[in-house]
Coordinates of C-alpha atoms and ligand atoms in Angstrom, one line a residue:
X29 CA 0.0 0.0 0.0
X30 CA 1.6 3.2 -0.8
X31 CA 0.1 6.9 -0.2
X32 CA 2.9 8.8 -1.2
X33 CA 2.1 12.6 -1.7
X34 CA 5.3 13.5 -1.9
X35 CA 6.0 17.8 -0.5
X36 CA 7.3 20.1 -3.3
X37 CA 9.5 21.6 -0.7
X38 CA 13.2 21.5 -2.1
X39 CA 16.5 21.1 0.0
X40 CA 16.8 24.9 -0.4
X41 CA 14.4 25.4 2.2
X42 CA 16.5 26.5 5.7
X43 CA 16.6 23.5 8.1
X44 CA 13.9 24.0 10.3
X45 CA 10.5 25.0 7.7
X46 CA 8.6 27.8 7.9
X47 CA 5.1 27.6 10.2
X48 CA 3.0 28.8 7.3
X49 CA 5.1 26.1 5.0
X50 CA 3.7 23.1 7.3
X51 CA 0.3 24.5 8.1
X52 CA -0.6 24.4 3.6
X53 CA 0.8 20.7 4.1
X54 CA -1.1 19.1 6.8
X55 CA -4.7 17.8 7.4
X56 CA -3.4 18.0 11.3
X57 CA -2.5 20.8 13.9
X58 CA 0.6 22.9 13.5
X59 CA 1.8 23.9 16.7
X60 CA 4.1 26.7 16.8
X61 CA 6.0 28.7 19.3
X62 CA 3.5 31.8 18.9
X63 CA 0.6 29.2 19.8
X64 CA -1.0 29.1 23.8
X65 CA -0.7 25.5 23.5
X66 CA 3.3 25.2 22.3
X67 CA 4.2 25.1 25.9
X68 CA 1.8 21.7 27.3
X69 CA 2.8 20.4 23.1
X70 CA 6.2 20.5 23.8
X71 CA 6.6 18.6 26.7
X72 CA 7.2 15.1 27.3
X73 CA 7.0 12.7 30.5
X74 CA 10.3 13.3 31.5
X75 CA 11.5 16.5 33.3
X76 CA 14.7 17.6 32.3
X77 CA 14.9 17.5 28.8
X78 CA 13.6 21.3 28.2
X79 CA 14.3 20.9 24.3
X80 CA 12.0 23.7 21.8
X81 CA 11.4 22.5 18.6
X82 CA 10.5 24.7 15.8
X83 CA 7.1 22.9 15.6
X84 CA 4.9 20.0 16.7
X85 CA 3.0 18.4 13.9
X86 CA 0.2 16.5 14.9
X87 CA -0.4 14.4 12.5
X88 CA -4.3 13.4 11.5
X89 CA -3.7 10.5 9.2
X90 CA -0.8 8.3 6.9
X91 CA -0.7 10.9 4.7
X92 CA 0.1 13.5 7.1
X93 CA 2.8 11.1 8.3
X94 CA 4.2 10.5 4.7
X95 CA 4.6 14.0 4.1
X96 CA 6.2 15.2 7.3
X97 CA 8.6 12.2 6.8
X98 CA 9.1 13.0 3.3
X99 CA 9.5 17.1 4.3
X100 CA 12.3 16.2 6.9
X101 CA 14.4 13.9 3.8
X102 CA 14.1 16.5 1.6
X103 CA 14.9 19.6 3.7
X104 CA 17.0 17.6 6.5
X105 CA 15.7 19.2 9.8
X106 CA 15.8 16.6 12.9
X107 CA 12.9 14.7 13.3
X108 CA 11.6 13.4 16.2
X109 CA 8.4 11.0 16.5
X110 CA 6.5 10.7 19.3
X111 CA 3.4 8.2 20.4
X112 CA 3.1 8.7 24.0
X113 CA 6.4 10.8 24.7
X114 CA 7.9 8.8 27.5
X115 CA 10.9 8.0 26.2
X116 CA 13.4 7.6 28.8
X117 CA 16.4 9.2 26.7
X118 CA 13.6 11.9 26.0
X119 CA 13.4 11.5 22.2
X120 CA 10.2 12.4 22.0
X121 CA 11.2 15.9 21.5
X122 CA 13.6 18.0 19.7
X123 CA 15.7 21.2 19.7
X124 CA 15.4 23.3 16.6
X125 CA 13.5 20.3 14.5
X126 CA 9.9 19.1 14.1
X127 CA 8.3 16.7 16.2
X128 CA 6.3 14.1 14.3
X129 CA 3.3 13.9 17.0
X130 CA 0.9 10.6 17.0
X131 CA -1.0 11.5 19.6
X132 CA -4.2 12.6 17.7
X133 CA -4.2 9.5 15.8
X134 CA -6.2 6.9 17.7
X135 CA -8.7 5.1 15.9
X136 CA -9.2 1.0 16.5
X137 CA -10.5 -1.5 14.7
X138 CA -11.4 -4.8 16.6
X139 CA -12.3 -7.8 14.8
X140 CA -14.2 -10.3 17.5
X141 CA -14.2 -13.2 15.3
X142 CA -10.6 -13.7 14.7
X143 CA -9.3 -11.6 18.3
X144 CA -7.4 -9.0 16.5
X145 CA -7.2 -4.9 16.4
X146 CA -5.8 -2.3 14.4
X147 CA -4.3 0.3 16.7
X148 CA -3.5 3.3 15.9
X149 CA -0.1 4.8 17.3
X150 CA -1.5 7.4 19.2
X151 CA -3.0 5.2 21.5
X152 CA -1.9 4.8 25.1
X153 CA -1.6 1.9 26.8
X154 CA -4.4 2.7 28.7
X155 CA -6.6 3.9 26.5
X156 CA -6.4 0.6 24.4
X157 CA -6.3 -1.8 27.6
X158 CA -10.1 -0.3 28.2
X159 CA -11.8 -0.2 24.7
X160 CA -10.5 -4.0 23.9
X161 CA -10.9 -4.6 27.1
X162 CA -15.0 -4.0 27.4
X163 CA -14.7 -7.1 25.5
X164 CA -13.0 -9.6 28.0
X165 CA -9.8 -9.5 25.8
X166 CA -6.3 -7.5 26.2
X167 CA -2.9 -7.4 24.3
X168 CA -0.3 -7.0 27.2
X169 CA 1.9 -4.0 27.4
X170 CA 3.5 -2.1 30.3
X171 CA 2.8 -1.2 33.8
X172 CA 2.4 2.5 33.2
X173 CA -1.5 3.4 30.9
X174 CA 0.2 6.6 29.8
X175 CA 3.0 4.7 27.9
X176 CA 2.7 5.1 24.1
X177 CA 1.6 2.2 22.1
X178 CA 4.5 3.2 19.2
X179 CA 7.8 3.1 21.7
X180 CA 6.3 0.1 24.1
X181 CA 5.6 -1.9 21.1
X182 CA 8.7 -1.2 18.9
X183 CA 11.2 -1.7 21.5
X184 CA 9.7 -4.9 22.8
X185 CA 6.9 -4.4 25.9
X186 CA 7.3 -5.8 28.9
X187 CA 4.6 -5.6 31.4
X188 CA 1.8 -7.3 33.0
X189 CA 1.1 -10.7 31.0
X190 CA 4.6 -11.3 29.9
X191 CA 4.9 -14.6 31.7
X192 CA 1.5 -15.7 30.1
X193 CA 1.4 -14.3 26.5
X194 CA 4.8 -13.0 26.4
X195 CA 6.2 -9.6 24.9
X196 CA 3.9 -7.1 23.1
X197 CA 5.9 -7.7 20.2
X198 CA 4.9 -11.2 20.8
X199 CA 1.3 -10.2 19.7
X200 CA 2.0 -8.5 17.5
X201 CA 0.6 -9.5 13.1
X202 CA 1.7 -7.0 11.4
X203 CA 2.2 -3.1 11.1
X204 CA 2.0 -0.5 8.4
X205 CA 5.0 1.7 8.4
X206 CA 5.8 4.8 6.7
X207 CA 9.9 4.4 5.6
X208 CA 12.2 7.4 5.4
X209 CA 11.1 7.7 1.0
X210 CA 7.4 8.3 2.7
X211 CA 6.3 5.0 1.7
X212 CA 4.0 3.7 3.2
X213 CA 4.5 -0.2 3.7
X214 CA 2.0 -3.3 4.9
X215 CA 4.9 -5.3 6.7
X216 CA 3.8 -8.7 8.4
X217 CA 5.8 -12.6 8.1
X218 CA 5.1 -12.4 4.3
X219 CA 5.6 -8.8 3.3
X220 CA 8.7 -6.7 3.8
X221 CA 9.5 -9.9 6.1
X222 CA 13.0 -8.3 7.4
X223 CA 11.4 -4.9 8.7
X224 CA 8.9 -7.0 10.0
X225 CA 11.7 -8.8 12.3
X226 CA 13.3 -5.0 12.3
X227 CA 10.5 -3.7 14.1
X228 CA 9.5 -6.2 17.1
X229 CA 12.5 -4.7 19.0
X230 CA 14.1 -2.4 17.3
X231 CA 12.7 0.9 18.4
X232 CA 12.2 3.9 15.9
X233 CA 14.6 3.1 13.7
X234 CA 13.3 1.7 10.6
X235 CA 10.0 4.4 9.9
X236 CA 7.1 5.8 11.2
X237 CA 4.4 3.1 12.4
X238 CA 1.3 4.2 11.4
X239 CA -0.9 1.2 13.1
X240 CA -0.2 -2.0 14.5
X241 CA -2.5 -5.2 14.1
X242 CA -2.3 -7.1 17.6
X243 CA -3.8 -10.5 18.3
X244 CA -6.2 -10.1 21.7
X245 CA -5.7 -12.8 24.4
X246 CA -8.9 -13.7 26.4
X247 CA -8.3 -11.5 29.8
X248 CA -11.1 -10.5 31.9
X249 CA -11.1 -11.2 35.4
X250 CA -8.1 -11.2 37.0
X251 CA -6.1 -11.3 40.8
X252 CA -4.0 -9.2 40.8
X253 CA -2.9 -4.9 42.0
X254 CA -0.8 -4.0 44.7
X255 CA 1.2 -5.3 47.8
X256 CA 3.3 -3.4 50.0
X257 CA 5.7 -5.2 52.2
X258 CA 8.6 -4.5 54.1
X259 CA 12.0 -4.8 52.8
X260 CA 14.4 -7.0 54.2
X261 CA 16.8 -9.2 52.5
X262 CA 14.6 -11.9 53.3
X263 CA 11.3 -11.2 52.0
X264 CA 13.3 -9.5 48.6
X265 CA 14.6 -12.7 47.9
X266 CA 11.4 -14.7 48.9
X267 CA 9.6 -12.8 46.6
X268 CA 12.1 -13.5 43.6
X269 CA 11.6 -17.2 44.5
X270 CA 8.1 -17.5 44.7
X271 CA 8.0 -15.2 41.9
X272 CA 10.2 -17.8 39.4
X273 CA 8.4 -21.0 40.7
X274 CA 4.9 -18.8 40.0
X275 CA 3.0 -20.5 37.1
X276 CA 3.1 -18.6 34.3
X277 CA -0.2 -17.1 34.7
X278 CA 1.1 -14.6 37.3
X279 CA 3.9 -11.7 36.2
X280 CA 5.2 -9.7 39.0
X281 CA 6.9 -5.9 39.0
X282 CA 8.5 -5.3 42.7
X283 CA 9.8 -1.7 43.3
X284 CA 12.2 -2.1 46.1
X285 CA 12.5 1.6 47.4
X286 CA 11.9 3.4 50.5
X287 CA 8.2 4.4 51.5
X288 CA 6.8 7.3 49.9
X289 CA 3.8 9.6 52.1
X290 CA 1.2 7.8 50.6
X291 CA -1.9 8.4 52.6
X292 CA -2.9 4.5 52.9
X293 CA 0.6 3.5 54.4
X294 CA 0.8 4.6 58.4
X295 CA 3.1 7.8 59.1
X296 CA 5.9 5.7 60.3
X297 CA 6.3 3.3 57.9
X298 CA 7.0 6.7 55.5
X299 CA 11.1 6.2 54.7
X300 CA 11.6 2.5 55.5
X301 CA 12.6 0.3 53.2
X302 CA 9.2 -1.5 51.2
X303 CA 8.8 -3.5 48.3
X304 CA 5.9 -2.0 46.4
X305 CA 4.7 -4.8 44.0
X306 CA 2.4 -5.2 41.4
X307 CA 0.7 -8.5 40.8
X308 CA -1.2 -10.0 37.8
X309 CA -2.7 -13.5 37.7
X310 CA -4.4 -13.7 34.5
X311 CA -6.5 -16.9 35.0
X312 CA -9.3 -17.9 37.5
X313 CA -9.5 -15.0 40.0
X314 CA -10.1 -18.3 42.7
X315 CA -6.9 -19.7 41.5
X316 CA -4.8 -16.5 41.7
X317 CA -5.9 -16.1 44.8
X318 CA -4.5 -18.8 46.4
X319 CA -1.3 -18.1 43.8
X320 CA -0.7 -15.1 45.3
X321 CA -1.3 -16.1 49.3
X322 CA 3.0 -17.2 49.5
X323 CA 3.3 -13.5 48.7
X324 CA 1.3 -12.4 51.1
X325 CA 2.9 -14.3 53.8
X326 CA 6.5 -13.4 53.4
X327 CA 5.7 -11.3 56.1
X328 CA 2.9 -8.8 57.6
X329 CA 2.0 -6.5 54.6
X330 CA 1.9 -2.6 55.1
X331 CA -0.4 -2.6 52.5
X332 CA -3.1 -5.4 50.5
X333 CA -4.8 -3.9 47.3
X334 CA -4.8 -7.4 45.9
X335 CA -8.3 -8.5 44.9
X336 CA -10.5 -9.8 41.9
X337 CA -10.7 -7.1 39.2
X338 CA -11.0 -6.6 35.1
X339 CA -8.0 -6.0 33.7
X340 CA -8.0 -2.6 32.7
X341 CA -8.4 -1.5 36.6
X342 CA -4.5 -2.5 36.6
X343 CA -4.1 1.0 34.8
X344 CA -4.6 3.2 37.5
X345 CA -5.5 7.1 37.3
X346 CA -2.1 9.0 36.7
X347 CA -0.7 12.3 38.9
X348 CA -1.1 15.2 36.3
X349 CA 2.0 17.5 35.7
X350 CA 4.2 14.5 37.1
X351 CA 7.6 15.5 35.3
X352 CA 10.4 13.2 37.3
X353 CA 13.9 13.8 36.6
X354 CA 16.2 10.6 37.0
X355 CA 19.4 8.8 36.7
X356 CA 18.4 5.0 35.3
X357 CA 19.6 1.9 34.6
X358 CA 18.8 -1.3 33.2
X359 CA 19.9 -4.6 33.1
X360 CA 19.3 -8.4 34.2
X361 CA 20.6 -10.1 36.7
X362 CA 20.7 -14.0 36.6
X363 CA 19.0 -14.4 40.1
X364 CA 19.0 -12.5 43.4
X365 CA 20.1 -13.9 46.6
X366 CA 20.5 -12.7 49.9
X367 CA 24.0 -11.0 49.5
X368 CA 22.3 -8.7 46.3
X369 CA 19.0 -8.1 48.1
X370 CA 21.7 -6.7 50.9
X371 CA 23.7 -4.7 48.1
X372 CA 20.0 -3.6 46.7
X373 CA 18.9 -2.3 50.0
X374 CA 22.8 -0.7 50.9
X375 CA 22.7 1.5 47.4
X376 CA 19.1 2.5 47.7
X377 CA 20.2 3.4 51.6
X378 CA 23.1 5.5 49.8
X379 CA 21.2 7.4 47.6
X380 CA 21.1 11.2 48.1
X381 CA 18.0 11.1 45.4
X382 CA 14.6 12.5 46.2
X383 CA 13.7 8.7 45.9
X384 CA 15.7 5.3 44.9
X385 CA 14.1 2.2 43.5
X386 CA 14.8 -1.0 41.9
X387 CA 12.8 -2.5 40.3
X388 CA 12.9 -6.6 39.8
X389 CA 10.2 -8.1 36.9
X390 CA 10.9 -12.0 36.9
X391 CA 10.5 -13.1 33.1
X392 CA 10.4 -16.5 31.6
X393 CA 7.2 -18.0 30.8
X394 CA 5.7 -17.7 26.9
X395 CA 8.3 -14.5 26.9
X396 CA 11.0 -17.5 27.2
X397 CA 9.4 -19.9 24.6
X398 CA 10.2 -17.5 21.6
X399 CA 13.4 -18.3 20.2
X400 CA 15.9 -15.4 20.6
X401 CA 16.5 -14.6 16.7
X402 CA 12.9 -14.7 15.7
X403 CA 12.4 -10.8 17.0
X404 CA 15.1 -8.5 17.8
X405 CA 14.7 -8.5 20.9
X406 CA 17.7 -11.2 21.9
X407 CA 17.2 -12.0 25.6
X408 CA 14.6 -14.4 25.4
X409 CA 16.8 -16.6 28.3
X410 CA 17.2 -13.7 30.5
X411 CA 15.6 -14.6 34.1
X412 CA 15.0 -11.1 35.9
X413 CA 15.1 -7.5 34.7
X414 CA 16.4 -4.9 37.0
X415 CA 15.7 -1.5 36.8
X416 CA 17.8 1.1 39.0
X417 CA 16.6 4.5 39.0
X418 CA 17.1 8.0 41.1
X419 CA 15.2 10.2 41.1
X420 CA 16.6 13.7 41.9
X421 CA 15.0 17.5 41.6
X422 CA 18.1 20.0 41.2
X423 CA 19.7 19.8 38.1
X424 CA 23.2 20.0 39.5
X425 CA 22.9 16.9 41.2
X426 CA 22.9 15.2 37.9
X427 CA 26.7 13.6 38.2
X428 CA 25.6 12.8 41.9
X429 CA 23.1 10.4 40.9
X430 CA 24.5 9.4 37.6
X431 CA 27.7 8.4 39.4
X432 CA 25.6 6.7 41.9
X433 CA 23.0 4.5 39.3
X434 CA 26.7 3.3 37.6
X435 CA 28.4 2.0 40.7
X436 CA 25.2 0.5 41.4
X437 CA 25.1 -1.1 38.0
X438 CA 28.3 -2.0 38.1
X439 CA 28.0 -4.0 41.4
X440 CA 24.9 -5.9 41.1
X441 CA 26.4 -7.2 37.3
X442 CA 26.0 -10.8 36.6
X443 CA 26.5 -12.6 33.7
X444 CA 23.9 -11.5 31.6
X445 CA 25.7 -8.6 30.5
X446 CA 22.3 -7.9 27.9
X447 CA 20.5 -4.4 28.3
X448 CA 16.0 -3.8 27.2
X449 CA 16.1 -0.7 25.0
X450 CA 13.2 0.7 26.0
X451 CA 14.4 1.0 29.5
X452 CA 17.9 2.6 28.0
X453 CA 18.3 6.3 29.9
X454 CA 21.7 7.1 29.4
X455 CA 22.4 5.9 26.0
X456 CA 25.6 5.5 25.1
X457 CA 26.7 3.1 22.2
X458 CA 28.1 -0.1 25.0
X459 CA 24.6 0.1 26.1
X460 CA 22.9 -0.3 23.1
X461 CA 24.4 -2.9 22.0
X462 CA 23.9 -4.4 25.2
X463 CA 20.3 -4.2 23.8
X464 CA 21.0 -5.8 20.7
X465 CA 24.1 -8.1 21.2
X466 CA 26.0 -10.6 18.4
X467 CA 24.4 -11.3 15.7
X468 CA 21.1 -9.4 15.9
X469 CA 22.9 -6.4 15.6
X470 CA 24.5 -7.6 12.3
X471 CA 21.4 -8.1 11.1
X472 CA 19.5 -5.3 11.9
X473 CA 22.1 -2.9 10.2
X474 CA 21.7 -3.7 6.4
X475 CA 18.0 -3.7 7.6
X476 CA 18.7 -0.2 8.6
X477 CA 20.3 0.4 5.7
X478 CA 17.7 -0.7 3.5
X479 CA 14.8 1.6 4.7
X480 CA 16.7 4.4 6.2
X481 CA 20.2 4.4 4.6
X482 CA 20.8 8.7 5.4
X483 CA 19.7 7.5 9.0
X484 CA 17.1 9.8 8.9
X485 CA 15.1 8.3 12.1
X486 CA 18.3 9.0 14.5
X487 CA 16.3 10.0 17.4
X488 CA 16.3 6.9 18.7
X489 CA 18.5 4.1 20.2
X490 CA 20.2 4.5 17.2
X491 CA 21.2 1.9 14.6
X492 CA 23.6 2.8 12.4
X493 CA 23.1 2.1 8.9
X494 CA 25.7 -0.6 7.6
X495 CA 28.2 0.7 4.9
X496 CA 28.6 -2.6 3.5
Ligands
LIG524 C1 6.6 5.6 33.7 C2 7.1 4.6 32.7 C3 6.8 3.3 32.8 C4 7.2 2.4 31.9 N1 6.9 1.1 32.0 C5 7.3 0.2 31.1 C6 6.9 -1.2 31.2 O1 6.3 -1.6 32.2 N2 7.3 -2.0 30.2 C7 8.0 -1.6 29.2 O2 8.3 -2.5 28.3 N3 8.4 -0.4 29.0 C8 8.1 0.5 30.0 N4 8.5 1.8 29.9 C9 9.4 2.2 28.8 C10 8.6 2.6 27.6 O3 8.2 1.4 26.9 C11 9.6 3.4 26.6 O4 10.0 4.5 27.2 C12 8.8 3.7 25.3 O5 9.7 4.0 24.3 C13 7.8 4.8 25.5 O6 7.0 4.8 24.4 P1 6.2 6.2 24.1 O7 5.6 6.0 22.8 O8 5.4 6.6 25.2 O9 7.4 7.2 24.0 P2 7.9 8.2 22.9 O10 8.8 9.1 23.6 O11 6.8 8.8 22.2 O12 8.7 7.3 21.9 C14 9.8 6.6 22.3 C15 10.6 6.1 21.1 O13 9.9 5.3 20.2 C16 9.8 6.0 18.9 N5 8.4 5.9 18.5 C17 7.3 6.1 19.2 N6 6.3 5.9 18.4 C18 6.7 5.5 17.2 C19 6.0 5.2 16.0 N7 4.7 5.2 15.9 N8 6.8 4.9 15.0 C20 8.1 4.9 15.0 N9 8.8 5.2 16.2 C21 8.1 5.5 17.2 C22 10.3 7.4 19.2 O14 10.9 7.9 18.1 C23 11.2 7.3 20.3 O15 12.5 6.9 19.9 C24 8.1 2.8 30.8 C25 8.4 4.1 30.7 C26 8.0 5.1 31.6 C27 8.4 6.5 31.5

């Protein structure tokens, strides 16, 4: 399928296009400096990252896509694409170039017969976890409902029914994509079959997706929400135990960090050391119940949200204006026994952050079944994620915390020396091809190559282009 309009702008444009240039071009909303609603437009999830681009294009349809995509080859301003702009490196935003907004595009399509959907990429997590999900059925992505459906999906999605169904990207039929020439391209296992494998991993780098075609699981009832309970080295590693020998019906986040003020947790728990988890049995409500009850008795919980509830209910409502600024890490660790639940607990004591988590996500499961080359996204064997994050408000305290969430990495490293993209904050090229290691990265740069040989889509965990 092709709708290629292509812009009769020429290279002798000046970098960054003219407002009254885009506004002839586009069925969507040019946002501008001059315009009231520049400031909320150009803003992403993350604080920190006060970049102004010369304009936010919200984009109404393919077309609109095509020709933005086509404008930025022609004229060569930076591009920057963004679904639901939390992008932990913050490219979701740009200084001086256009941002390629998704946001208004959100239409869906289910299809009850076969169990599948056409998603637009301006869908949140959220908001596509509650329209499929009025129908008992779900596609699993992350544990956050603001999180994009175009960044969760393309760099892999790990979330809530990994153990059970597996990565987004597992889910995931097939995807129409507009390329850096402003094609636009039906890719699945039997067209464009290598930036079909390109894409379940390999972030941004290969085009604009337009939609996504997702197979629905059935998911209605479920056990599952939230558990606080104290952190001690022994209940951290009980939890990674019971957690592995879980059947694969239940996928677990747990935040190791100290206590927030939250108003349900009694004032002098506030600052000692908890393990806030999330828990998802997607089967029998009855049965997850009595999954879940080891959990609850590794010790006296501060807090038990855990009950039967639909699915979407996992998605909680989201603090407005929450901007965090934070050092991060991400790696995965091969297993976690008492000496690194100490370490966790000693470096999250050590932090001089306005908060300090790690976060443990036990994998494995249908995530584990899917052999490691059949999707970019390699670390199909890797047991636990950890992510290591700081959270800080004064921007001088950025090598503080930075220095900090290294040492930290450094100490808790294990064998599996592999990194998730999506998770990458401080990307530097060791860590990306962390994400990416051997082989996959030698084939995902003639890939690159192929559909985006000037590298136009560079806002991203980059890929190189190979020059071979
Ligand atoms: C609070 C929070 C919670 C998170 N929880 C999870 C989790 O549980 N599991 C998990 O797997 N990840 C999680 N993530 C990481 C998240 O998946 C990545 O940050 C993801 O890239 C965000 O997607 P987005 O569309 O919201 O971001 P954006 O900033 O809009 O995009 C991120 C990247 O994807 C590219 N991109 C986005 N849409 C498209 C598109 N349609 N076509 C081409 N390129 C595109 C962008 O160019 C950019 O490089 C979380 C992140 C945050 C901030």
């Amino acid at each position: 399928m092709t709708t290629k309009k292509r812009s009769t702008v020429t290279k002798a444009k000046p970098a960054s296009p003219s407002t009254s240039d885009l506004r002839a071009l586009f069925n969507g909303r040019v946002i501008a400096p001059d315009d009231p609603r520049y400031e909320q437009a150009r803003t992403i999830f993350y604080g920190g990252m006060d970049r102004h681009p010369a304009a936010i294009v919200r984009v109404a349809d393919a077309g609109d896509v095509s020709r933005l995509v086509s404008l930025a080859y022609e004229v060569g301003f930076e591009l920057a694409v963004r679904s639901g702009g939390h992008s932990n490196a913050g490219y979701g935003t740009t200084d001086g170039g256009v941002v390629l907004d998704l946001s208004g595009m959100k239409d869906l399509q289910i299809n009850l017969e076969d169990k599948t959907v056409w998603a637009e990429t301006g869908l949140t997590a959220g908001e596509f976890t509650a329209a499929v999900g009025i129908h008992g059925l779900a596609t699993g992505f992350g544990d956050t409902g603001s999180v994009g459906l175009g960044g969760i999906t393309l760099g892999g999605g790990v979330g809530y029914l990994v153990r059970k169904y597996g990565l987004t990207i597992d889910s995931l039929l097939a995807a129409e994509v507009v390329t850096a020439d402003g094609q636009l391209l039906h890719v699945d296992d039997e067209s464009h079959p290598d930036l079909f494998w390109a894409i379940r991993g390999g972030g941004g780098n290969f085009g604009v997706v337009t939609r996504f075609k997702f197979q629905l699981h059935e998911v209605d009832m479920i056990f599952g929400g939230m558990l606080i309970l104290p952190a001690t080295p022994d209940v951290i590693t009980g939890f990674i135990a019971e957690a592995e020998a879980a059947p694969e019906e239940l996928s677990t986040i747990a935040n190791v960090m100290t206590a927030p003020p939250m108003p349900f947790l009694p004032a002098d728990i506030h600052g000692k050391p908890i393990i806030m988890a999330f828990l998802v049995y997607a089967g029998d409500p009855a049965d997850g119940e009595r999954v879940i009850a080891p959990f609850r008795a590794l010790a006296k919980p501060y807090a038990d949200m855990l009950k039967p509830m639909s699915y979407p209910e996992i998605y909680q409502p989201e603090q407005e204006g929450y901007h965090p600024v934070a050092a991060g890490r991400t790696m995965f660790l091969d297993h976690v026994d008492r000496s690194i639940a100490e370490t966790i607990l000693d470096r999250l004591n050590a932090s001089t952050g306005s908060m300090a988590v790690t976060q443990l996500r036990v994998l494995g499961g249908a995530m584990a079944r899917v052999p490691a080359d059949a999707t970019t996204f390699a670390h199909r064997k890797s047991r636990i994620m950890a992510n290591l994050a700081a959270l800080y408000e004064k921007p001088e305290e950025k090598e503080t915390h930075e220095t900090w969430v290294t040492d930290f990495a450094a100490t808790l490293r294990q064998d599996d020396g592999g990194a998730y993209v999506n998770f990458l904050a401080n990307v530097d090229q060791a860590q990306i091809r962390a994400a990416y290691p051997g082989g996959t990265w030698d084939r995902l740069r003639p890939v690159k190559a192929k559909y985006d040989p000037t590298n136009l889509f560079r806002l991203n965990q980059n890929i190189p282009p190979s020059m071979d």
